[in-house]
Amino acid sequence: MHETPAPDSPARTARRGARKRLTADDWADAALAALAERGLAGVAVEPLAARLGTTKGSFYWHFANRDALVAAALARWEERSTERVIRAMEAAEPDPAARLGALLRGATAMAAEDPLEVRLFAAGDHPELAAALTRVTERRVNYLAHLFELLGFPAEQARHRGLLAYTSYLGHAQLAHATPSAVPADPAYLDAVMEALLRP
C-alpha cells in the first residue's frame, strides 16, 4: 500500500521548493514593471499572474483587490526611487554640491533607461497615483532645497532652485522617451545645468 507523505515530509518540501513562493513584493515589482511598459492599464491581475507563473489565487492571498496592489507598488516605488536614493547619497557624499551633481546625473541616466516615472506622471489623474506623486515630488524638492540651503542659499531661493532642478530632471526624462534626439548626449550638458543651478 502506498503511503501518503506527511505535510512536512522531505518529498512535500522538495515539491514546494521547486516553486518559489511569491511575496507581496514580487507582485508589487511585477505591477511596477507592467506600469513601466503599458501604463496603469497594464496593471491587471490575470496578465500579472501569467507573468509570474502563478494563479490569481496567489494574488488574492496578498491583496484584497487591484487598488491594494497599485498602492503597494507605489509604496515600493517611493521607497526605492526616493528614500533609498536619499539615504545612499547621504552615506556616500558629504559635499552638498557633489551630492547635487551625483543626484542629477544618476537620476537623469536612470530615467532615460527606465520609462516608469514618465508613465507615472502621465497617469497623474488617477487618485492613488496623484497622491503618491505629490508625496514624492514634495520629498524630492524639499531634499534638493535642503542641499541648496547647505550651500548657503536663503530658504526661499533654495526652494526655487530645488524646484528648478527637479523640473529640469523631469523635462529631461520626458524628452529622453518622447524625442530622444532632442536630448544632448554630451555629459557636459548636465555639467552646464549644474553650473547654472549653483550660480549665485
One Martini backbone bead per residue (centre of mass of N, CA, C, O) as a GRO file, in nm:
protein
  200
    1MET     BB    1   0.097   0.036   0.022
    2HIS     BB    2   0.062   0.371  -0.024
    3GLU     BB    3   0.228   0.639   0.125
    4THR     BB    4   0.150   0.939   0.243
    5PRO     BB    5   0.289   1.221   0.280
    6ALA     BB    6   0.363   1.437   0.492
    7PRO     BB    7   0.345   1.776   0.508
    8ASP     BB    8   0.674   1.773   0.624
    9SER     BB    9   0.806   1.622   0.415
   10PRO     BB   10   1.056   1.593   0.188
   11ALA     BB   11   0.874   1.564  -0.059
   12ARG     BB   12   0.704   1.819  -0.010
   13THR     BB   13   0.936   2.019   0.011
   14ALA     BB   14   1.051   1.973  -0.275
   15ARG     BB   15   0.800   2.067  -0.428
   16ARG     BB   16   0.796   2.352  -0.311
   17GLY     BB   17   1.091   2.432  -0.404
   18ALA     BB   18   1.023   2.440  -0.715
   19ARG     BB   19   0.843   2.672  -0.600
   20LYS     BB   20   0.812   2.996  -0.564
   21ARG     BB   21   0.716   3.197  -0.315
   22LEU     BB   22   0.517   3.456  -0.328
   23THR     BB   23   0.517   3.794  -0.275
   24ALA     BB   24   0.412   4.109  -0.249
   25ASP     BB   25   0.670   4.223  -0.385
   26ASP     BB   26   0.649   4.063  -0.645
   27TRP     BB   27   0.385   4.194  -0.733
   28ALA     BB   28   0.479   4.489  -0.723
   29ASP     BB   29   0.707   4.459  -0.932
   30ALA     BB   30   0.525   4.364  -1.163
   31ALA     BB   31   0.351   4.618  -1.165
   32LEU     BB   32   0.581   4.816  -1.234
   33ALA     BB   33   0.662   4.685  -1.500
   34ALA     BB   34   0.384   4.723  -1.635
   35LEU     BB   35   0.371   5.027  -1.602
   36ALA     BB   36   0.624   5.090  -1.776
   37GLU     BB   37   0.505   4.954  -2.040
   38ARG     BB   38   0.155   5.040  -2.011
   39GLY     BB   39   0.073   5.150  -1.765
   40LEU     BB   40  -0.203   5.129  -1.569
   41ALA     BB   41  -0.344   4.920  -1.763
   42GLY     BB   42  -0.116   4.690  -1.705
   43VAL     BB   43  -0.263   4.648  -1.422
   44ALA     BB   44  -0.336   4.307  -1.420
   45VAL     BB   45  -0.392   4.011  -1.280
   46GLU     BB   46  -0.371   3.791  -1.500
   47PRO     BB   47  -0.108   3.886  -1.647
   48LEU     BB   48   0.064   3.879  -1.387
   49ALA     BB   49   0.033   3.581  -1.325
   50ALA     BB   50   0.163   3.486  -1.589
   51ARG     BB   51   0.434   3.630  -1.546
   52LEU     BB   52   0.476   3.466  -1.258
   53GLY     BB   53   0.360   3.169  -1.272
   54THR     BB   54   0.053   3.191  -1.170
   55THR     BB   55  -0.228   3.264  -0.979
   56LYS     BB   56  -0.488   3.443  -0.848
   57GLY     BB   57  -0.462   3.323  -0.563
   58SER     BB   58  -0.197   3.466  -0.492
   59PHE     BB   59  -0.305   3.748  -0.499
   60TYR     BB   60  -0.542   3.704  -0.278
   61TRP     BB   61  -0.341   3.647  -0.047
   62HIS     BB   62  -0.225   3.965  -0.054
   63PHE     BB   63  -0.491   4.093  -0.197
   64ALA     BB   64  -0.804   4.234  -0.231
   65ASN     BB   65  -0.709   4.424  -0.481
   66ARG     BB   66  -0.590   4.627  -0.721
   67ASP     BB   67  -0.555   4.882  -0.546
   68ALA     BB   68  -0.365   4.745  -0.342
   69LEU     BB   69  -0.143   4.694  -0.547
   70VAL     BB   70  -0.091   4.982  -0.635
   71ALA     BB   71  -0.014   5.083  -0.353
   72ALA     BB   72   0.230   4.890  -0.317
   73ALA     BB   73   0.387   4.981  -0.566
   74LEU     BB   74   0.416   5.280  -0.485
   75ALA     BB   75   0.564   5.232  -0.219
   76ARG     BB   76   0.806   5.094  -0.352
   77TRP     BB   77   0.887   5.330  -0.530
   78GLU     BB   78   0.937   5.538  -0.310
   79GLU     BB   79   1.162   5.384  -0.165
   80ARG     BB   80   1.359   5.330  -0.407
   81SER     BB   81   1.352   5.634  -0.562
   82THR     BB   82   1.401   5.802  -0.281
   83GLU     BB   83   1.489   5.704   0.003
   84ARG     BB   84   1.730   5.528  -0.089
   85VAL     BB   85   1.878   5.752  -0.242
   86ILE     BB   86   1.917   5.947  -0.008
   87ARG     BB   87   2.075   5.757   0.176
   88ALA     BB   88   2.308   5.706  -0.021
   89MET     BB   89   2.401   6.002  -0.047
   90GLU     BB   90   2.454   6.057   0.253
   91ALA     BB   91   2.674   5.824   0.279
   92ALA     BB   92   2.870   5.902   0.017
   93GLU     BB   93   2.820   6.240   0.023
   94PRO     BB   94   2.914   6.532   0.193
   95ASP     BB   95   2.894   6.716  -0.051
   96PRO     BB   96   2.636   6.904  -0.175
   97ALA     BB   97   2.730   6.954  -0.468
   98ALA     BB   98   2.805   6.661  -0.535
   99ARG     BB   99   2.523   6.550  -0.470
  100LEU     BB  100   2.369   6.702  -0.684
  101GLY     BB  101   2.525   6.591  -0.927
  102ALA     BB  102   2.469   6.291  -0.872
  103LEU     BB  103   2.164   6.308  -0.883
  104LEU     BB  104   2.128   6.423  -1.167
  105ARG     BB  105   2.284   6.206  -1.321
  106GLY     BB  106   2.149   5.948  -1.208
  107ALA     BB  107   1.846   6.015  -1.259
  108THR     BB  108   1.870   6.072  -1.562
  109ALA     BB  109   1.981   5.798  -1.649
  110MET     BB  110   1.749   5.625  -1.533
  111ALA     BB  111   1.511   5.763  -1.688
  112ALA     BB  112   1.618   5.693  -1.976
  113GLU     BB  113   1.587   5.373  -1.928
  114ASP     BB  114   1.323   5.424  -1.742
  115PRO     BB  115   0.966   5.483  -1.790
  116LEU     BB  116   0.811   5.496  -1.520
  117GLU     BB  117   0.790   5.801  -1.443
  118VAL     BB  118   0.651   5.893  -1.699
  119ARG     BB  119   0.401   5.713  -1.656
  120LEU     BB  120   0.313   5.826  -1.385
  121PHE     BB  121   0.269   6.123  -1.477
  122ALA     BB  122   0.060   6.048  -1.703
  123ALA     BB  123  -0.133   5.917  -1.450
  124GLY     BB  124  -0.208   6.167  -1.243
  125ASP     BB  125  -0.540   6.131  -1.234
  126HIS     BB  126  -0.499   5.918  -1.038
  127PRO     BB  127  -0.551   5.925  -0.709
  128GLU     BB  128  -0.322   5.740  -0.602
  129LEU     BB  129  -0.103   5.861  -0.783
  130ALA     BB  130  -0.125   6.159  -0.706
  131ALA     BB  131  -0.044   6.119  -0.410
  132ALA     BB  132   0.236   5.999  -0.464
  133LEU     BB  133   0.349   6.232  -0.637
  134THR     BB  134   0.325   6.445  -0.418
  135ARG     BB  135   0.510   6.316  -0.210
  136VAL     BB  136   0.763   6.285  -0.388
  137THR     BB  137   0.797   6.576  -0.478
  138GLU     BB  138   0.823   6.701  -0.198
  139ARG     BB  139   1.065   6.537  -0.102
  140ARG     BB  140   1.262   6.611  -0.331
  141VAL     BB  141   1.251   6.919  -0.317
  142ASN     BB  142   1.329   6.942  -0.019
  143TYR     BB  143   1.606   6.810  -0.051
  144LEU     BB  144   1.722   7.005  -0.256
  145ALA     BB  145   1.683   7.259  -0.082
  146HIS     BB  146   1.868   7.165   0.144
  147LEU     BB  147   2.126   7.167  -0.028
  148PHE     BB  148   2.114   7.469  -0.097
  149GLU     BB  149   2.132   7.562   0.195
  150LEU     BB  150   2.414   7.435   0.249
  151LEU     BB  151   2.528   7.643   0.018
  152GLY     BB  152   2.378   7.938   0.120
  153PHE     BB  153   2.089   7.959   0.054
  154PRO     BB  154   1.810   8.086   0.090
  155ALA     BB  155   1.516   7.935   0.139
  156GLU     BB  156   1.362   8.043  -0.110
  157GLN     BB  157   1.587   7.993  -0.318
  158ALA     BB  158   1.623   7.695  -0.259
  159ARG     BB  159   1.340   7.611  -0.348
  160HIS     BB  160   1.359   7.713  -0.640
  161ARG     BB  161   1.607   7.537  -0.716
  162GLY     BB  162   1.483   7.266  -0.651
  163LEU     BB  163   1.255   7.291  -0.859
  164LEU     BB  164   1.436   7.335  -1.106
  165ALA     BB  165   1.589   7.068  -1.086
  166TYR     BB  166   1.338   6.885  -1.107
  167THR     BB  167   1.226   6.992  -1.380
  168SER     BB  168   1.476   6.918  -1.539
  169TYR     BB  169   1.457   6.616  -1.497
  170LEU     BB  170   1.168   6.571  -1.610
  171GLY     BB  171   1.219   6.689  -1.891
  172HIS     BB  172   1.446   6.496  -1.967
  173ALA     BB  173   1.283   6.234  -1.938
  174GLN     BB  174   1.065   6.298  -2.145
  175LEU     BB  175   1.253   6.339  -2.391
  176ALA     BB  176   1.401   6.061  -2.384
  177HIS     BB  177   1.116   5.922  -2.481
  178ALA     BB  178   0.985   6.112  -2.702
  179THR     BB  179   1.275   6.286  -2.796
  180PRO     BB  180   1.590   6.178  -2.800
  181SER     BB  181   1.730   6.384  -3.003
  182ALA     BB  182   1.697   6.637  -2.791
  183VAL     BB  183   1.915   6.493  -2.621
  184PRO     BB  184   2.207   6.535  -2.497
  185ALA     BB  185   2.500   6.328  -2.494
  186ASP     BB  186   2.664   6.529  -2.352
  187PRO     BB  187   2.780   6.555  -2.026
  188ALA     BB  188   2.822   6.870  -2.027
  189TYR     BB  189   2.530   6.951  -2.000
  190LEU     BB  190   2.490   6.881  -1.695
  191ASP     BB  191   2.715   7.067  -1.599
  192ALA     BB  192   2.570   7.327  -1.695
  193VAL     BB  193   2.323   7.294  -1.518
  194MET     BB  194   2.473   7.299  -1.250
  195GLU     BB  195   2.604   7.575  -1.285
  196ALA     BB  196   2.335   7.730  -1.299
  197LEU     BB  197   2.219   7.636  -1.019
  198LEU     BB  198   2.489   7.753  -0.852
  199ARG     BB  199   2.449   8.031  -0.930
  200PRO     BB  200   2.417   8.341  -0.761
   0.00000   0.00000   0.00000
